[in-house]
Short mmCIF file of N, CA and C in Angstrom, two decimals:
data_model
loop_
_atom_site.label_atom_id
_atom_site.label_comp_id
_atom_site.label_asym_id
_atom_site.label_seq_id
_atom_site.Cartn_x
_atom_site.Cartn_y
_atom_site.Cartn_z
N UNK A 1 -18.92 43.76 26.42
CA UNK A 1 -17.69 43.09 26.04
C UNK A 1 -16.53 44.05 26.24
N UNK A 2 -15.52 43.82 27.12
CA UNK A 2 -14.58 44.74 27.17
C UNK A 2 -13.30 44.28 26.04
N UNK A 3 -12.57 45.15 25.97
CA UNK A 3 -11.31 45.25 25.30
C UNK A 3 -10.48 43.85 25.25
N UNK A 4 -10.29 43.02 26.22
CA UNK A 4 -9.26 42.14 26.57
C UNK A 4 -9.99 40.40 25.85
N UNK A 5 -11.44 40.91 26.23
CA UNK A 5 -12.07 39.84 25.40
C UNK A 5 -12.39 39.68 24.19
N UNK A 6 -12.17 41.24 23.68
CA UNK A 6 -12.39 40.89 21.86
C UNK A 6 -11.01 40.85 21.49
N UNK A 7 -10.07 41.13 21.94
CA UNK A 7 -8.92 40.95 21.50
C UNK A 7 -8.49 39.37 21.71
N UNK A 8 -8.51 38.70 22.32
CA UNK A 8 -8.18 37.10 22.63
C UNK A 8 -9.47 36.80 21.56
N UNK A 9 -10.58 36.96 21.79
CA UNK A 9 -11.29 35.79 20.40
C UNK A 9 -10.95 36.69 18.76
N UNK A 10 -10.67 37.40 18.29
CA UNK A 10 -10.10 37.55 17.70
C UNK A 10 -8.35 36.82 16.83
N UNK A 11 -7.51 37.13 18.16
CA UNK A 11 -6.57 35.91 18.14
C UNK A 11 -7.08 34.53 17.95
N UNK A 12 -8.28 34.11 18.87
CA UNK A 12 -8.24 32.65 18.46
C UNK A 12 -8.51 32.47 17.22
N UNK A 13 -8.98 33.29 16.60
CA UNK A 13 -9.86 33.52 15.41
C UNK A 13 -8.92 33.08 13.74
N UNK A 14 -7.83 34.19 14.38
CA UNK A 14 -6.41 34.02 13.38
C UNK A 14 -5.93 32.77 13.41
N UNK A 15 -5.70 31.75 14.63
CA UNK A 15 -5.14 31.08 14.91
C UNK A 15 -5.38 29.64 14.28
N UNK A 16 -7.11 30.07 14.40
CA UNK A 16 -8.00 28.68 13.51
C UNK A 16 -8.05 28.85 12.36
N UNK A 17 -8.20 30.03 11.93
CA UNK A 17 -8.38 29.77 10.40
C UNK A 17 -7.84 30.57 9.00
N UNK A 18 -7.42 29.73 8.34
CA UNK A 18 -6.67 30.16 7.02
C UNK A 18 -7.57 30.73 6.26
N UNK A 19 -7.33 32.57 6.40
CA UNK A 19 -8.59 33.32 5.13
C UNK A 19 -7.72 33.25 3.51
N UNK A 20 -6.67 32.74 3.20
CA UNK A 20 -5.99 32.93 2.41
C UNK A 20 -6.33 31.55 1.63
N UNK A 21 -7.26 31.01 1.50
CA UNK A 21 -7.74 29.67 1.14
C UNK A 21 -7.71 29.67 -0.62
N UNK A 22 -7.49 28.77 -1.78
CA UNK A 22 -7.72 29.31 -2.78
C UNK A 22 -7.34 28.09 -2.84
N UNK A 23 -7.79 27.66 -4.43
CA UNK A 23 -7.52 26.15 -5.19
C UNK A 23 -6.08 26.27 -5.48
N UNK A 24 -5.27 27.32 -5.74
CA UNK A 24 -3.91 27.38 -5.90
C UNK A 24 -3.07 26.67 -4.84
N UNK A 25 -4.10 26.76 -3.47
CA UNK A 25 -3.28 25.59 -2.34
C UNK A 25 -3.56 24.30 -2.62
N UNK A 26 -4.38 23.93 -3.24
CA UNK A 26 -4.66 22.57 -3.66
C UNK A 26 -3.56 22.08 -4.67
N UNK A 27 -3.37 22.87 -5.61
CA UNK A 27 -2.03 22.43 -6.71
C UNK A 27 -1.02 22.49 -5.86
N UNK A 28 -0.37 23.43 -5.36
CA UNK A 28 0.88 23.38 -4.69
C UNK A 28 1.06 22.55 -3.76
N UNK A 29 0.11 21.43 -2.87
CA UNK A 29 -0.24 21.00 -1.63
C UNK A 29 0.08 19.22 -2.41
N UNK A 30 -0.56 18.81 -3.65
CA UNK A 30 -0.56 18.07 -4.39
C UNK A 30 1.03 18.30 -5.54
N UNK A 31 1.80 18.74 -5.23
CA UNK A 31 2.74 19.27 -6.23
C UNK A 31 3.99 18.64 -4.98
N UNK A 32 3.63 18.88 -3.89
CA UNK A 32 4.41 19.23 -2.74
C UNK A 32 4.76 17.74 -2.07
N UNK A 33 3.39 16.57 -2.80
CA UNK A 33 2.98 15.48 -1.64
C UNK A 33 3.57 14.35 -2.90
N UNK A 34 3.48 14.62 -4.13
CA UNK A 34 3.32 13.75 -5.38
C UNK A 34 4.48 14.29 -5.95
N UNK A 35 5.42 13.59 -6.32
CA UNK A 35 6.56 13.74 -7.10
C UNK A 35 6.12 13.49 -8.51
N UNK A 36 6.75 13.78 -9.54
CA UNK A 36 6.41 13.43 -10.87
C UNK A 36 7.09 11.84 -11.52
N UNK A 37 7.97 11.68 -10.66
CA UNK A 37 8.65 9.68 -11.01
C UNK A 37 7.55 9.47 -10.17
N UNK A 38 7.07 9.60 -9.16
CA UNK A 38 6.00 8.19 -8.42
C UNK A 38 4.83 8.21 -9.57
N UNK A 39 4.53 9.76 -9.94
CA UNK A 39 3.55 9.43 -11.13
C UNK A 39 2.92 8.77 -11.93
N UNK A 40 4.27 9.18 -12.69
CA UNK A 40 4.64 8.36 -13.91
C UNK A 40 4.79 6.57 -13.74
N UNK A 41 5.71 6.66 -12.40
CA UNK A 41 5.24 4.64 -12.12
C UNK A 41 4.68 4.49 -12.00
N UNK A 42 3.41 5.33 -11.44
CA UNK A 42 2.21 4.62 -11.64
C UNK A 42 1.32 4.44 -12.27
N UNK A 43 0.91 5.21 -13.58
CA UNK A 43 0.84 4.80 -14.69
C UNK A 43 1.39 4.10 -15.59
N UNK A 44 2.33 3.48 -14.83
CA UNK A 44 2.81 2.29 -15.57
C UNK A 44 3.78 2.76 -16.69
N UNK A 45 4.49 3.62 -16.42
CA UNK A 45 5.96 3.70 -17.12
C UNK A 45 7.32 3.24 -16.48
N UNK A 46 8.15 2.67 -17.33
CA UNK A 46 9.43 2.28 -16.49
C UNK A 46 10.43 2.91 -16.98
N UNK A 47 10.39 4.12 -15.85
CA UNK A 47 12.00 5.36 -16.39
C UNK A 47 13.04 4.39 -16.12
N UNK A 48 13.80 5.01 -16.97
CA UNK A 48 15.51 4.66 -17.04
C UNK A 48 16.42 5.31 -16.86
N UNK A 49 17.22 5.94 -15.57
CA UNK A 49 18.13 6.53 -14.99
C UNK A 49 19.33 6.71 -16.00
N UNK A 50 20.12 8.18 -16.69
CA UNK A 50 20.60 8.25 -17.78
C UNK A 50 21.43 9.85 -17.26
N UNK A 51 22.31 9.12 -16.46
CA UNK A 51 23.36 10.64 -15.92
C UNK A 51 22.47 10.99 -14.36
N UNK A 52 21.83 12.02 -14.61
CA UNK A 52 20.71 12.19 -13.45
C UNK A 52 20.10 12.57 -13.40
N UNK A 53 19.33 11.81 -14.66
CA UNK A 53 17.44 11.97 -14.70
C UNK A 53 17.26 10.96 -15.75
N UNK A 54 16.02 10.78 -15.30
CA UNK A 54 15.35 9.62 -15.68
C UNK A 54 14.64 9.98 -17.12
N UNK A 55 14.29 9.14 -18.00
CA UNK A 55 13.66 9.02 -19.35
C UNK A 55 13.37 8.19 -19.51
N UNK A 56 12.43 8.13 -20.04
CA UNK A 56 10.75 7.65 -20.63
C UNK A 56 10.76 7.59 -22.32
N UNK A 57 9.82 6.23 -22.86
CA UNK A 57 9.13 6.79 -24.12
C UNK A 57 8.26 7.91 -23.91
N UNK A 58 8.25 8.74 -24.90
CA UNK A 58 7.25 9.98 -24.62
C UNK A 58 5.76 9.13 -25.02
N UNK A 59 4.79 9.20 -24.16
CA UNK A 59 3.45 9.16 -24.54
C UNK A 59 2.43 9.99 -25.18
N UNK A 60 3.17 11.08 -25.50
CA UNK A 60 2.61 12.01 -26.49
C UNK A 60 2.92 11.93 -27.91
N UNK A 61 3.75 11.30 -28.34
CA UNK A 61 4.05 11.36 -29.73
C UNK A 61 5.01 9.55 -30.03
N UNK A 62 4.70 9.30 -31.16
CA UNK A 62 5.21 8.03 -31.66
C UNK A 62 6.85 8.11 -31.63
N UNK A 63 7.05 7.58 -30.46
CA UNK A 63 8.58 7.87 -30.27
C UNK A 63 9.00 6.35 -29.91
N UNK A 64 10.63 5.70 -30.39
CA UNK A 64 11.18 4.92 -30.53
C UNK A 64 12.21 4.66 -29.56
N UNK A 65 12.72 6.18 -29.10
CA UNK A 65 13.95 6.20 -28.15
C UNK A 65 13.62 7.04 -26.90
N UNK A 66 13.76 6.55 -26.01
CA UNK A 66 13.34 7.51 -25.01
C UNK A 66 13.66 8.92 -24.72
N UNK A 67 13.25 9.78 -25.00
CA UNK A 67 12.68 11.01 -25.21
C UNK A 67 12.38 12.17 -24.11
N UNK A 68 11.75 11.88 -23.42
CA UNK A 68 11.17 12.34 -22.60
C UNK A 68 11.75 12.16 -20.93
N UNK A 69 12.40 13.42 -20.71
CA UNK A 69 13.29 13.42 -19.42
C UNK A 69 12.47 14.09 -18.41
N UNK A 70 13.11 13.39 -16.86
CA UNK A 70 12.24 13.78 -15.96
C UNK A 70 13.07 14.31 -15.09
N UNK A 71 13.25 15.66 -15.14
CA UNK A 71 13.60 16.14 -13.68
C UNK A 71 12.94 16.18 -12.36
N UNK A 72 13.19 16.76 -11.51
CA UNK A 72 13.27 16.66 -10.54
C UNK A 72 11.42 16.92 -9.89
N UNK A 73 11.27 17.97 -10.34
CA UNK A 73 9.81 18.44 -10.70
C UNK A 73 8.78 18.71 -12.17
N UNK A 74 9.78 18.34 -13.10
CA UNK A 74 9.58 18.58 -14.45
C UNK A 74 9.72 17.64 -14.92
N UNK A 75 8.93 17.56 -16.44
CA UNK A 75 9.41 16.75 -17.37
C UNK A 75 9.49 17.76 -18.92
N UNK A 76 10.31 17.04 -19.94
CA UNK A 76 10.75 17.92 -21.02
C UNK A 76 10.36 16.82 -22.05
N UNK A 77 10.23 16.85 -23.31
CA UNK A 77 10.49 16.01 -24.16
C UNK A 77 11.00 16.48 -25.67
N UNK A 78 11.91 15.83 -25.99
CA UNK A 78 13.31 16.69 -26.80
C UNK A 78 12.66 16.48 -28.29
N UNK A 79 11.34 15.25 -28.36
CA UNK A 79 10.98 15.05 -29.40
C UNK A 79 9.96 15.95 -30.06
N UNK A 80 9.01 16.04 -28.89
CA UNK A 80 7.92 16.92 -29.52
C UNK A 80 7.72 18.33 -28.52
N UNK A 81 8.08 18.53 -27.66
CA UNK A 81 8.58 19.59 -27.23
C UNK A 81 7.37 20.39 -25.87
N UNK A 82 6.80 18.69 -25.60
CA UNK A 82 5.82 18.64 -24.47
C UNK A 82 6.61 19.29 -22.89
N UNK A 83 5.97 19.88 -22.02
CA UNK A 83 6.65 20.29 -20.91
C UNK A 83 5.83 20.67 -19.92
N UNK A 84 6.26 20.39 -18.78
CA UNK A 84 5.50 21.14 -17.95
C UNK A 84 5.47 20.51 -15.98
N UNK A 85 4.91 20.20 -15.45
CA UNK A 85 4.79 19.56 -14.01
C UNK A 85 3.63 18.21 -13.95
N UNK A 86 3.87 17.70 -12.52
CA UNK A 86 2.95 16.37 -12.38
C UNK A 86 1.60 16.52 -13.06
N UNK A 87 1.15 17.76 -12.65
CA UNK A 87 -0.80 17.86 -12.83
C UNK A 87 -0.33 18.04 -14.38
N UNK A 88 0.34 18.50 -15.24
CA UNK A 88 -0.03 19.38 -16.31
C UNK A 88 0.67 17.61 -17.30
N UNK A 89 1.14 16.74 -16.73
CA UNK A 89 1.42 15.26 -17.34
C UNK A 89 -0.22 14.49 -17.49
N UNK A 90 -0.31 14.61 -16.15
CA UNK A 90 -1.94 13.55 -15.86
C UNK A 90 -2.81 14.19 -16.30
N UNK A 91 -2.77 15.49 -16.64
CA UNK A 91 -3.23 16.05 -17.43
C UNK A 91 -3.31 15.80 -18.96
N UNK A 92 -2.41 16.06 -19.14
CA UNK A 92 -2.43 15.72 -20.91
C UNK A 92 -2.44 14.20 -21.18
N UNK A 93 -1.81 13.52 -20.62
CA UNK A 93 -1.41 11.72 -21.01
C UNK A 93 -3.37 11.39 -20.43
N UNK A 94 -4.11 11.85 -19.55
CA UNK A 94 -5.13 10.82 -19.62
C UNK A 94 -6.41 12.19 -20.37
N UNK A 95 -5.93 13.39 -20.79
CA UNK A 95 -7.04 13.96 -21.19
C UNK A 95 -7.76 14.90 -20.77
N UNK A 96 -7.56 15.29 -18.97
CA UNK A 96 -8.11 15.73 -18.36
C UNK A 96 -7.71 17.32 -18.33
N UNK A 97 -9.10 18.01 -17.58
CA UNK A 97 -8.83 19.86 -17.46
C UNK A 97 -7.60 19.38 -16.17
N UNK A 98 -6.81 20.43 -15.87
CA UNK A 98 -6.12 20.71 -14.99
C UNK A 98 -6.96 20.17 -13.51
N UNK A 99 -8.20 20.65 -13.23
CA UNK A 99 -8.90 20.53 -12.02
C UNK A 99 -8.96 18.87 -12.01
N UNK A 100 -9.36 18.39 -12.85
CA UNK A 100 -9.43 17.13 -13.48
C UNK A 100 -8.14 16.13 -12.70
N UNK A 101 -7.14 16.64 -13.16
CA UNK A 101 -6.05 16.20 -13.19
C UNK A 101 -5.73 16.26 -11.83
N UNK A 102 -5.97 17.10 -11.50
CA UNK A 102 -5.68 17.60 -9.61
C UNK A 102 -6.12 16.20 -8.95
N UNK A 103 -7.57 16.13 -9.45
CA UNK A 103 -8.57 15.31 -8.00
C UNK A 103 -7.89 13.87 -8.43
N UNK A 104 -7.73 13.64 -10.08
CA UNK A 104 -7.02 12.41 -10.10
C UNK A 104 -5.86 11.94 -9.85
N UNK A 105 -4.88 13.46 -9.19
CA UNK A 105 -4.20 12.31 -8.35
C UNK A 105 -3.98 12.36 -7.14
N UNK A 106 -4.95 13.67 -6.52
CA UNK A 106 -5.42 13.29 -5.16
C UNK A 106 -5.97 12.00 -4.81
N UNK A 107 -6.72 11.65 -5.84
CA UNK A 107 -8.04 10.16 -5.26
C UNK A 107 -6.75 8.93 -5.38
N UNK A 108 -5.48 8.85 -6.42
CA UNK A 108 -4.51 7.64 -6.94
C UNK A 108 -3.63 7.76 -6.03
N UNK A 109 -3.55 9.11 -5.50
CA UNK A 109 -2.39 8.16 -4.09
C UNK A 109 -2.97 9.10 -2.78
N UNK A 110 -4.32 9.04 -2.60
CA UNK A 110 -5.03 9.08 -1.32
C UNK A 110 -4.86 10.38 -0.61
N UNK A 111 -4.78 11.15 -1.47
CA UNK A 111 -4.50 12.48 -0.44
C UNK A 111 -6.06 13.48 -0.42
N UNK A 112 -6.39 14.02 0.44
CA UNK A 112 -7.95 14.22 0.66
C UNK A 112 -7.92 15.90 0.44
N UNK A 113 -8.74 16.37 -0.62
CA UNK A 113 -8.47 17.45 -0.38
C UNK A 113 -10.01 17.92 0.12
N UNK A 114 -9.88 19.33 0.50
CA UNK A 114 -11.16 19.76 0.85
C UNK A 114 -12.42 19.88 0.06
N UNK A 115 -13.67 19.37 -0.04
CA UNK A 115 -14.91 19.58 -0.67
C UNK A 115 -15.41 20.77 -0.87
N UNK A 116 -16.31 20.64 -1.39
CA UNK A 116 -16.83 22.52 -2.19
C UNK A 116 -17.69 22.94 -0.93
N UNK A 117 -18.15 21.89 -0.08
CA UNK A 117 -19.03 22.44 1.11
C UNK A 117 -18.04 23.20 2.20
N UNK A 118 -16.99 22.20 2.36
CA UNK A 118 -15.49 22.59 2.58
C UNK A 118 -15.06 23.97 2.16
N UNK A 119 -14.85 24.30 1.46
CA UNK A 119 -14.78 25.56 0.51
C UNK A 119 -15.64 26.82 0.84
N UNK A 120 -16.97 26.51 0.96
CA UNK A 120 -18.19 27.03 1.04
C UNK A 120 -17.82 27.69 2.68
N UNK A 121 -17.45 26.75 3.44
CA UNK A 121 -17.53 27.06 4.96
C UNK A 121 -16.00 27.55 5.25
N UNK A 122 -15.17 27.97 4.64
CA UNK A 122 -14.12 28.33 4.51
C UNK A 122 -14.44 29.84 4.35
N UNK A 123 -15.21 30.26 2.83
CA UNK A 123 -15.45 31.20 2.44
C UNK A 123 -16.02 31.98 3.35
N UNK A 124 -17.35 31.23 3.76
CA UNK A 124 -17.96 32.07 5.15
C UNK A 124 -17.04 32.23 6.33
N UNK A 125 -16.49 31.33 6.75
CA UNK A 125 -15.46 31.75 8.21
C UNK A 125 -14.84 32.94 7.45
N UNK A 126 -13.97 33.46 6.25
CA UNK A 126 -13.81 34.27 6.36
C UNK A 126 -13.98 35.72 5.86
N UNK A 127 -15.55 35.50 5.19
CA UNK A 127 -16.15 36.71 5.32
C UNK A 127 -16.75 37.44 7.00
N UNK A 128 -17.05 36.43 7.81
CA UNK A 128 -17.27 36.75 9.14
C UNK A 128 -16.47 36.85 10.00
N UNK A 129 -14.99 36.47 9.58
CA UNK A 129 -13.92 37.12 10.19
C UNK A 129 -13.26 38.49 9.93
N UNK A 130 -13.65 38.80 8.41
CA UNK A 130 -13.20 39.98 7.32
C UNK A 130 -14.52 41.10 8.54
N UNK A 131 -15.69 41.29 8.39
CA UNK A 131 -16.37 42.19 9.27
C UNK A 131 -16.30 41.98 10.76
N UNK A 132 -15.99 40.56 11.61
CA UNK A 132 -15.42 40.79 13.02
C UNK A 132 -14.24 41.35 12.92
N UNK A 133 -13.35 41.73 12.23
CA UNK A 133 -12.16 42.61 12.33
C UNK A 133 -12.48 43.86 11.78
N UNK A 134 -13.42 44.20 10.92
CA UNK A 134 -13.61 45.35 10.69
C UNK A 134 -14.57 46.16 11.93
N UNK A 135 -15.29 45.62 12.83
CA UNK A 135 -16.19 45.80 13.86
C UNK A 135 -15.04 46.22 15.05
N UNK A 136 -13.98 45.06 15.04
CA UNK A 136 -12.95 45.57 16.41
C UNK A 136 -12.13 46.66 16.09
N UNK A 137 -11.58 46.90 14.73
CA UNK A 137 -11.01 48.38 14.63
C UNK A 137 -11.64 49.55 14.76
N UNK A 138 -12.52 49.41 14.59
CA UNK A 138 -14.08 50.66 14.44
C UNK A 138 -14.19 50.62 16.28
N UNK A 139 -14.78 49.60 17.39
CA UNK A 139 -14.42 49.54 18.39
C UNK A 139 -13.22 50.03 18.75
N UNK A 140 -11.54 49.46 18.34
CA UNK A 140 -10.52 49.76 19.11
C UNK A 140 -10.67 52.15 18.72
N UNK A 141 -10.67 51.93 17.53
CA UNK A 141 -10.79 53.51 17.06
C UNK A 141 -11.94 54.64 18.56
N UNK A 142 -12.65 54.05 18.39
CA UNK A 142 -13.92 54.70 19.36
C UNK A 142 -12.99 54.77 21.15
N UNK A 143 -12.66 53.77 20.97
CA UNK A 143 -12.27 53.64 22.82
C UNK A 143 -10.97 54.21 22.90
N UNK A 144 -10.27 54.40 21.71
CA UNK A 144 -9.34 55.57 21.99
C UNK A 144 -9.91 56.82 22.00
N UNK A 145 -10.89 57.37 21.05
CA UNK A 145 -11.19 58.64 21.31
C UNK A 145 -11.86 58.85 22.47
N UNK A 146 -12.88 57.64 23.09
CA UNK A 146 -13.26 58.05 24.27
C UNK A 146 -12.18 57.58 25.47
N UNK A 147 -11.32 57.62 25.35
CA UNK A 147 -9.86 57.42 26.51
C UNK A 147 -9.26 58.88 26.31
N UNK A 148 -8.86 59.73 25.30
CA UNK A 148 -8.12 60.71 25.10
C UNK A 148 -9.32 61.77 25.56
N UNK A 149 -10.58 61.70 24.90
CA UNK A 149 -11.51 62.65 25.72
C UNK A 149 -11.89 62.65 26.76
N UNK A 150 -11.82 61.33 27.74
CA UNK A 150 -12.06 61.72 28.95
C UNK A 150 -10.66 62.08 30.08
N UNK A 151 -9.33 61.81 29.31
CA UNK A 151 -8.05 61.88 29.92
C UNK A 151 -7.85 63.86 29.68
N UNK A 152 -8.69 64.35 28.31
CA UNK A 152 -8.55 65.85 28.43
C UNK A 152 -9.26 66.66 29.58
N UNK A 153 -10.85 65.64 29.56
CA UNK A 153 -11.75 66.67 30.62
C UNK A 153 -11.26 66.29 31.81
N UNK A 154 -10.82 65.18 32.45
CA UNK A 154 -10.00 65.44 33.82
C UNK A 154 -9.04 66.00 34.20
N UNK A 155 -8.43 66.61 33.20
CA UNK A 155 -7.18 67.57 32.96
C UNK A 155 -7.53 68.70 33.37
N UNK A 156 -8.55 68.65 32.18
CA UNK A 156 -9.25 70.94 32.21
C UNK A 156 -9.62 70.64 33.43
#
């Protein structure tokens, strides 16, 4: 294998695949796709536009007046002092762990995230990309020393 060919599959290598993989892309990816008003309508609340943001009865606490404001990515509630983003709502209002909360509203408005086999073959692409790059520096290292040692003995 010469030089020019581990360097191009290497590149392709980078090119295909994301080693930076982590469930933290799953929240942000779902944070990014799902607003917190489509949410909430769809659990069947009807915000009420009040300056510029919307409010809700709070579903966390026995509240009379609407309470519970929705910014932009947030919600607040002035009554009981609930707070937080989309997952950490569908979260608390139906009960669920955070992970919980994730897949339910990946599966409620159809967004697919990757499976644990998914995951699994993720992990491996990039442990076998983590030692094919550790194999081509160890290679690129060697073929410089044997380039500078044979560029000295044709010298002497």
């Amino acid at each position: 294998m010469n030089k020019n060919t581990i360097e191009k599959s290497m590149a392709n290598k980078k090119n295909k695949l994301n080693t930076n993989y982590t469930i933290n892309n799953n929240f942000k990816y779902i944070k990014s796709n799902v607003s917190l008003l489509q949410a909430i309508e769809l659990y069947g609340f009807d915000p009420v536009k009040k300056g510029t943001h919307y409010f809700i009865l709070c579903p966390f606490h026995a509240d009379k007046n609407p309470s519970l404001a929705i910014y932009e990515d947030v919600y607040h509630c002035y009554g009981c002092q609930a707070h937080g983003d989309v997952i950490d709502f569908v979260s608390r209002y139906f009960n669920l762990t955070l992970s919980e909360a994730l897949e339910k509203l990946a599966q409620d408005f159809g967004i697919d995230l990757p499976s644990r086999k998914q995951k699994k073959k993720f992990k491996r692409q990039a442990l076998k990309m983590q030692k094919d790059n550790k194999l081509y520096k160890e290679y690129i290292r060697k073929y410089k020393f044997y380039i500078l040692y044979y560029s000295l003995a044709i010298i002497s």
